[in-house]
mmCIF file of C-alpha atoms in Angstrom:
data_model
loop_
_atom_site.group_PDB
_atom_site.id
_atom_site.type_symbol
_atom_site.label_atom_id
_atom_site.label_comp_id
_atom_site.label_asym_id
_atom_site.label_seq_id
_atom_site.Cartn_x
_atom_site.Cartn_y
_atom_site.Cartn_z
ATOM 1 C CA MET L 1 0.357 -0.191 -0.136
ATOM 2 C CA GLU L 2 2.799 2.446 0.782
ATOM 3 C CA GLU L 3 4.239 1.580 -2.198
ATOM 4 C CA VAL L 4 1.808 2.571 -4.096
ATOM 5 C CA LYS L 5 1.463 5.585 -2.744
ATOM 6 C CA ASN L 6 4.971 6.866 -2.686
ATOM 7 C CA MET L 7 4.676 6.414 -6.658
ATOM 8 C CA LYS L 8 1.650 9.392 -7.025
ATOM 9 C CA ARG L 9 2.597 12.774 -7.906
ATOM 10 C CA ILE L 10 0.310 15.991 -6.842
ATOM 11 C CA LEU L 11 -0.065 19.296 -8.427
ATOM 12 C CA VAL L 12 -0.069 22.328 -6.222
ATOM 13 C CA ALA L 13 -0.957 25.402 -7.417
ATOM 14 C CA ASP L 14 -1.630 28.116 -4.840
ATOM 15 C CA ASP L 15 -0.826 32.123 -5.300
ATOM 16 C CA GLU L 16 -0.223 31.878 -1.647
ATOM 17 C CA ALA L 17 3.579 30.605 -1.032
ATOM 18 C CA ARG L 18 2.426 29.545 2.707
ATOM 19 C CA ILE L 19 -0.420 27.881 2.092
ATOM 20 C CA ARG L 20 1.280 25.966 -1.529
ATOM 21 C CA ARG L 21 4.315 25.399 0.862
ATOM 22 C CA LEU L 22 1.918 23.892 4.040
ATOM 23 C CA VAL L 23 -0.059 21.592 1.726
ATOM 24 C CA CYS L 24 3.337 20.685 0.270
ATOM 25 C CA ASP L 25 4.896 19.672 3.937
ATOM 26 C CA PHE L 26 1.755 17.625 4.567
ATOM 27 C CA LEU L 27 1.600 15.743 1.537
ATOM 28 C CA LYS L 28 5.287 14.698 0.787
ATOM 29 C CA ASN L 29 5.247 13.869 5.394
ATOM 30 C CA ALA L 30 2.913 11.690 3.770
ATOM 31 C CA GLY L 31 4.898 9.966 0.750
ATOM 32 C CA TYR L 32 3.445 11.908 -1.634
ATOM 33 C CA GLU L 33 5.678 13.515 -4.766
ATOM 34 C CA THR L 34 5.054 18.079 -5.232
ATOM 35 C CA ILE L 35 5.139 19.939 -7.619
ATOM 36 C CA GLU L 36 4.114 23.397 -7.219
ATOM 37 C CA ALA L 37 2.620 26.303 -9.530
ATOM 38 C CA VAL L 38 2.193 30.021 -8.420
ATOM 39 C CA ASP L 39 -0.375 31.053 -10.470
ATOM 40 C CA GLY L 40 -3.525 29.615 -12.546
ATOM 41 C CA ARG L 41 -0.902 29.479 -16.539
ATOM 42 C CA GLU L 42 1.672 27.659 -14.416
ATOM 43 C CA ALA L 43 -1.261 25.444 -13.362
ATOM 44 C CA ILE L 44 -2.066 25.081 -16.750
ATOM 45 C CA GLU L 45 1.748 24.534 -18.283
ATOM 46 C CA LYS L 46 2.962 22.211 -15.306
ATOM 47 C CA PHE L 47 0.342 19.291 -16.181
ATOM 48 C CA PHE L 48 0.576 19.222 -20.017
ATOM 49 C CA SER L 49 4.253 19.763 -19.745
ATOM 50 C CA VAL L 50 5.430 17.529 -16.549
ATOM 51 C CA GLY L 51 2.726 14.883 -17.836
ATOM 52 C CA SER L 52 1.593 11.652 -15.484
ATOM 53 C CA ILE L 53 -0.125 14.025 -12.532
ATOM 54 C CA ASP L 54 -1.636 11.805 -10.333
ATOM 55 C CA LEU L 55 -4.125 14.875 -8.727
ATOM 56 C CA VAL L 56 -4.150 18.197 -8.931
ATOM 57 C CA ILE L 57 -4.836 20.862 -5.700
ATOM 58 C CA CYS L 58 -6.043 24.222 -6.754
ATOM 59 C CA ASP L 59 -7.226 27.590 -5.054
ATOM 60 C CA ILE L 60 -9.974 29.394 -7.007
ATOM 61 C CA MET L 61 -8.467 32.487 -6.604
ATOM 62 C CA MET L 62 -5.620 32.796 -8.164
ATOM 63 C CA PRO L 63 -4.378 35.564 -10.969
ATOM 64 C CA GLU L 64 -3.865 35.013 -15.287
ATOM 65 C CA ALA L 65 -6.115 31.930 -13.958
ATOM 66 C CA ASP L 66 -9.044 31.413 -11.908
ATOM 67 C CA GLY L 67 -9.499 27.996 -10.031
ATOM 68 C CA TRP L 68 -12.385 26.647 -12.331
ATOM 69 C CA GLU L 69 -10.937 27.677 -15.638
ATOM 70 C CA VAL L 70 -8.065 25.702 -14.495
ATOM 71 C CA THR L 71 -10.800 22.943 -13.466
ATOM 72 C CA ARG L 72 -12.524 23.700 -17.316
ATOM 73 C CA LYS L 73 -8.802 22.980 -18.783
ATOM 74 C CA ILE L 74 -7.843 20.517 -17.386
ATOM 75 C CA ARG L 75 -11.203 18.518 -18.220
ATOM 76 C CA GLU L 76 -11.186 19.337 -22.095
ATOM 77 C CA SER L 77 -8.084 16.344 -21.834
ATOM 78 C CA SER L 78 -8.261 14.732 -18.508
ATOM 79 C CA SER L 79 -10.176 12.237 -15.710
ATOM 80 C CA VAL L 80 -7.022 12.974 -12.994
ATOM 81 C CA PRO L 81 -8.906 13.934 -9.900
ATOM 82 C CA ILE L 82 -8.808 17.991 -8.956
ATOM 83 C CA LEU L 83 -9.769 19.058 -5.472
ATOM 84 C CA VAL L 84 -10.886 22.824 -5.281
ATOM 85 C CA LEU L 85 -9.778 24.913 -2.461
ATOM 86 C CA THR L 86 -11.186 28.313 -1.579
ATOM 87 C CA ALA L 87 -10.704 30.716 1.518
ATOM 88 C CA ARG L 88 -15.241 31.611 0.891
ATOM 89 C CA SER L 89 -17.328 29.187 1.624
ATOM 90 C CA GLN L 90 -20.185 30.369 -0.364
ATOM 91 C CA GLU L 91 -22.447 28.332 -2.342
ATOM 92 C CA PHE L 92 -22.361 29.523 -5.541
ATOM 93 C CA ASP L 93 -18.607 28.692 -5.331
ATOM 94 C CA GLU L 94 -19.380 24.678 -4.372
ATOM 95 C CA LEU L 95 -21.437 24.764 -7.672
ATOM 96 C CA MET L 96 -19.186 26.447 -9.525
ATOM 97 C CA SER L 97 -15.832 23.897 -8.644
ATOM 98 C CA PHE L 98 -18.446 21.105 -9.344
ATOM 99 C CA GLU L 99 -19.898 22.342 -12.802
ATOM 100 C CA SER L 100 -16.611 22.999 -14.347
ATOM 101 C CA GLY L 101 -15.035 18.962 -12.974
ATOM 102 C CA ALA L 102 -13.806 19.463 -9.526
ATOM 103 C CA ASP L 103 -14.361 15.919 -7.675
ATOM 104 C CA ASP L 104 -14.068 17.888 -4.246
ATOM 105 C CA TYR L 105 -13.916 21.054 -2.523
ATOM 106 C CA VAL L 106 -12.241 21.829 1.245
ATOM 107 C CA THR L 107 -12.709 25.597 2.516
ATOM 108 C CA LYS L 108 -10.168 27.485 4.003
ATOM 109 C CA PRO L 109 -8.772 27.656 7.012
ATOM 110 C CA PHE L 110 -8.674 23.609 6.836
ATOM 111 C CA SER L 111 -6.440 21.349 8.825
ATOM 112 C CA PRO L 112 -3.256 19.438 6.504
ATOM 113 C CA GLY L 113 -4.132 16.529 8.050
ATOM 114 C CA VAL L 114 -7.378 16.144 7.216
ATOM 115 C CA LEU L 115 -6.226 17.474 3.249
ATOM 116 C CA VAL L 116 -4.017 14.310 3.271
ATOM 117 C CA LYS L 117 -7.166 12.034 3.970
ATOM 118 C CA ARG L 118 -9.173 13.621 1.583
ATOM 119 C CA VAL L 119 -6.586 13.236 -1.245
ATOM 120 C CA GLU L 120 -5.879 9.542 0.007
ATOM 121 C CA ALA L 121 -9.721 8.836 -0.452
ATOM 122 C CA ILE L 122 -10.032 11.080 -4.017
ATOM 123 C CA LEU L 123 -7.105 8.372 -4.990
ATOM 124 C CA LYS L 124 -8.519 4.963 -3.843
ATOM 125 C CA ARG L 125 -12.173 6.279 -5.370
ATOM 126 C CA SER L 126 -10.106 7.152 -8.683
ATOM 127 C CA LYS L 127 -8.070 4.023 -8.799
ATOM 128 C CA THR L 128 -11.206 2.041 -7.858
ATOM 129 C CA SER L 129 -13.286 3.104 -10.438
ATOM 130 C CA ASN L 130 -10.773 3.736 -13.206
ATOM 131 C CA PRO L 131 -8.919 0.526 -13.152
ATOM 132 C CA GLN L 132 -7.380 0.475 -16.163
ATOM 133 C CA ASN L 133 -4.028 1.531 -17.332
ATOM 134 C CA ASP L 134 -4.520 5.036 -18.612
ATOM 135 C CA ASP L 135 -0.896 5.386 -19.349
ATOM 136 C CA VAL L 136 -0.992 3.749 -22.499
ATOM 137 C CA ILE L 137 -2.646 4.120 -24.855
ATOM 138 C CA SER L 138 -3.544 1.428 -27.744
ATOM 139 C CA ILE L 139 -5.732 2.181 -31.206
ATOM 140 C CA ASP L 140 -5.179 -0.646 -33.493
ATOM 141 C CA GLY L 141 -1.545 -1.574 -33.754
ATOM 142 C CA LEU L 142 -0.534 1.909 -32.092
ATOM 143 C CA VAL L 143 0.934 1.416 -28.533
ATOM 144 C CA ILE L 144 1.515 4.816 -27.004
ATOM 145 C CA ASP L 145 3.503 4.591 -23.642
ATOM 146 C CA ILE L 146 2.521 8.269 -22.007
ATOM 147 C CA PRO L 147 5.424 8.059 -18.965
ATOM 148 C CA ALA L 148 8.161 6.458 -21.380
ATOM 149 C CA HIS L 149 7.631 8.337 -24.103
ATOM 150 C CA THR L 150 7.708 5.868 -26.691
ATOM 151 C CA VAL L 151 5.274 5.127 -29.584
ATOM 152 C CA THR L 152 5.563 2.365 -31.958
ATOM 153 C CA ASN L 153 3.090 1.721 -34.802
ATOM 154 C CA ASN L 154 2.857 -3.025 -34.735
ATOM 155 C CA LEU L 155 5.580 -2.937 -32.259
ATOM 156 C CA ARG L 156 7.540 -1.113 -35.235
ATOM 157 C CA ALA L 157 9.393 2.016 -32.368
ATOM 158 C CA VAL L 158 8.204 5.925 -34.309
ATOM 159 C CA GLU L 159 10.367 8.355 -33.668
ATOM 160 C CA LEU L 160 8.357 11.631 -32.525
ATOM 161 C CA THR L 161 9.709 14.855 -31.617
ATOM 162 C CA ILE L 162 7.672 15.865 -27.939
ATOM 163 C CA LYS L 163 5.072 18.220 -29.811
ATOM 164 C CA GLU L 164 4.495 15.507 -32.372
ATOM 165 C CA HIS L 165 3.895 13.214 -29.253
ATOM 166 C CA ASN L 166 1.819 15.614 -27.533
ATOM 167 C CA ILE L 167 -1.003 15.750 -30.252
ATOM 168 C CA LEU L 168 -1.042 12.223 -30.839
ATOM 169 C CA VAL L 169 -1.683 11.726 -27.009
ATOM 170 C CA LYS L 170 -3.980 14.508 -26.529
ATOM 171 C CA LEU L 171 -5.951 12.848 -30.228
ATOM 172 C CA ALA L 172 -5.879 9.802 -29.057
ATOM 173 C CA LYS L 173 -7.029 10.098 -25.388
ATOM 174 C CA ASN L 174 -9.936 11.741 -27.206
ATOM 175 C CA HIS L 175 -10.582 9.661 -30.032
ATOM 176 C CA GLY L 176 -13.508 10.648 -31.641
ATOM 177 C CA ARG L 177 -13.233 13.909 -30.379
ATOM 178 C CA ILE L 178 -12.455 16.964 -32.782
ATOM 179 C CA PHE L 179 -9.731 19.049 -31.979
ATOM 180 C CA SER L 180 -9.880 22.733 -33.280
ATOM 181 C CA ARG L 181 -6.083 24.371 -34.283
ATOM 182 C CA GLU L 182 -6.360 26.917 -31.567
ATOM 183 C CA GLN L 183 -7.556 24.321 -28.911
ATOM 184 C CA LEU L 184 -4.189 22.402 -30.075
ATOM 185 C CA LEU L 185 -2.851 25.241 -29.724
ATOM 186 C CA ASP L 186 -3.881 26.178 -26.065
ATOM 187 C CA SER L 187 -3.000 22.978 -24.480
ATOM 188 C CA ILE L 188 -0.167 21.960 -26.246
ATOM 189 C CA TRP L 189 1.825 24.893 -26.902
ATOM 190 C CA GLY L 190 0.855 27.073 -24.002
ATOM 191 C CA ILE L 191 -1.941 29.929 -23.839
ATOM 192 C CA ASP L 192 1.135 32.613 -24.186
ATOM 193 C CA PHE L 193 1.877 30.997 -27.295
ATOM 194 C CA VAL L 194 3.256 34.084 -29.615
ATOM 195 C CA GLY L 195 3.647 32.432 -33.305
ATOM 196 C CA ASP L 196 2.051 31.384 -36.844
ATOM 197 C CA PRO L 197 -1.266 29.044 -35.443
ATOM 198 C CA ARG L 198 -0.449 27.338 -38.794
ATOM 199 C CA THR L 199 2.332 25.385 -36.914
ATOM 200 C CA VAL L 200 -0.457 22.719 -35.407
ATOM 201 C CA ASP L 201 -0.976 22.314 -39.139
ATOM 202 C CA SER L 202 3.010 21.246 -40.222
ATOM 203 C CA HIS L 203 3.512 18.911 -37.129
ATOM 204 C CA VAL L 204 0.049 17.185 -37.631
ATOM 205 C CA ALA L 205 1.374 16.540 -41.171
ATOM 206 C CA ARG L 206 4.112 15.395 -40.244
ATOM 207 C CA LEU L 207 3.207 13.219 -37.459
ATOM 208 C CA ARG L 208 0.834 11.388 -39.891
ATOM 209 C CA THR L 209 3.338 11.449 -42.566
ATOM 210 C CA LYS L 210 5.375 9.240 -39.457
ATOM 211 C CA LEU L 211 3.091 6.975 -38.444
ATOM 212 C CA GLY L 212 2.465 5.244 -42.353
ATOM 213 C CA ASP L 213 -0.606 3.719 -43.070
ATOM 214 C CA TRP L 214 -2.144 4.431 -39.645
ATOM 215 C CA GLY L 215 -1.851 7.635 -39.954
ATOM 216 C CA GLU L 216 -3.597 8.073 -42.973
ATOM 217 C CA ALA L 217 -6.582 5.870 -41.441
ATOM 218 C CA HIS L 218 -6.912 6.808 -38.378
ATOM 219 C CA LEU L 219 -5.293 10.813 -37.643
ATOM 220 C CA LYS L 220 -8.250 12.406 -39.919
ATOM 221 C CA THR L 221 -8.328 16.153 -40.885
ATOM 222 C CA VAL L 222 -11.487 17.654 -40.419
ATOM 223 C CA TYR L 223 -11.609 20.704 -42.872
ATOM 224 C CA GLY L 224 -12.589 24.148 -41.944
ATOM 225 C CA VAL L 225 -12.730 22.824 -37.975
ATOM 226 C CA GLY L 226 -9.654 20.663 -36.305
ATOM 227 C CA TYR L 227 -8.386 17.307 -35.719
ATOM 228 C CA LYS L 228 -9.070 14.133 -35.089
ATOM 229 C CA ILE L 229 -8.065 9.620 -34.863
ATOM 230 C CA GLU L 230 -10.736 7.993 -35.873
ATOM 231 C CA VAL L 231 -11.863 4.456 -35.061
ATOM 232 C CA GLU L 232 -14.053 2.409 -36.579
ATOM 233 C CA LYS L 233 -16.646 0.929 -35.110
ATOM 234 C CA SER L 234 -16.150 -2.991 -35.162
#
């Protein structure tokens, strides 16, 4: 049991340094690995760049992007458990948190020890309701090992850049769903990206070429809308 917990990685986002460090210290003492973010934008960027986050703890009132925006952005491509913190105990805040996709809600001030128990309970529920391994995606002979950053197509290795790999993971995790150029830019390049949005098109084109016949069959362009991975129904 203890070995499993030690593997868990938690992203803690709060612009109050004292609260953020207090939460991280208690989580570390409980055997978890923590990653800190000082505002909403950094939370979003770290979630999509670090990879393999097991749970997110985020404050509602943060600069750059509030906790609800962070939750909604993460929910576009992930079902990772999210625990929201707030200094206000208004019903509106609670409802907004759940509507944005949060799994639990804690009002400040709170007991760090109780917060750790909440974390343990959420992770236990998540493991029970999601027994499959979300770290490995397999679609019609293509296997994506997300932590190892490897892709094989019918057992043959496919060499991808980081951006190509991240595009493939996002589309594969949500196969059948269309993502616009802007959505891919925000989640993979970051919300502060400055440059030509058509860079997405060139990355997808190279990715499709590298995936060969699989790419032609499954990586689809929906003209005027965006991109998706299409899986044939048997």
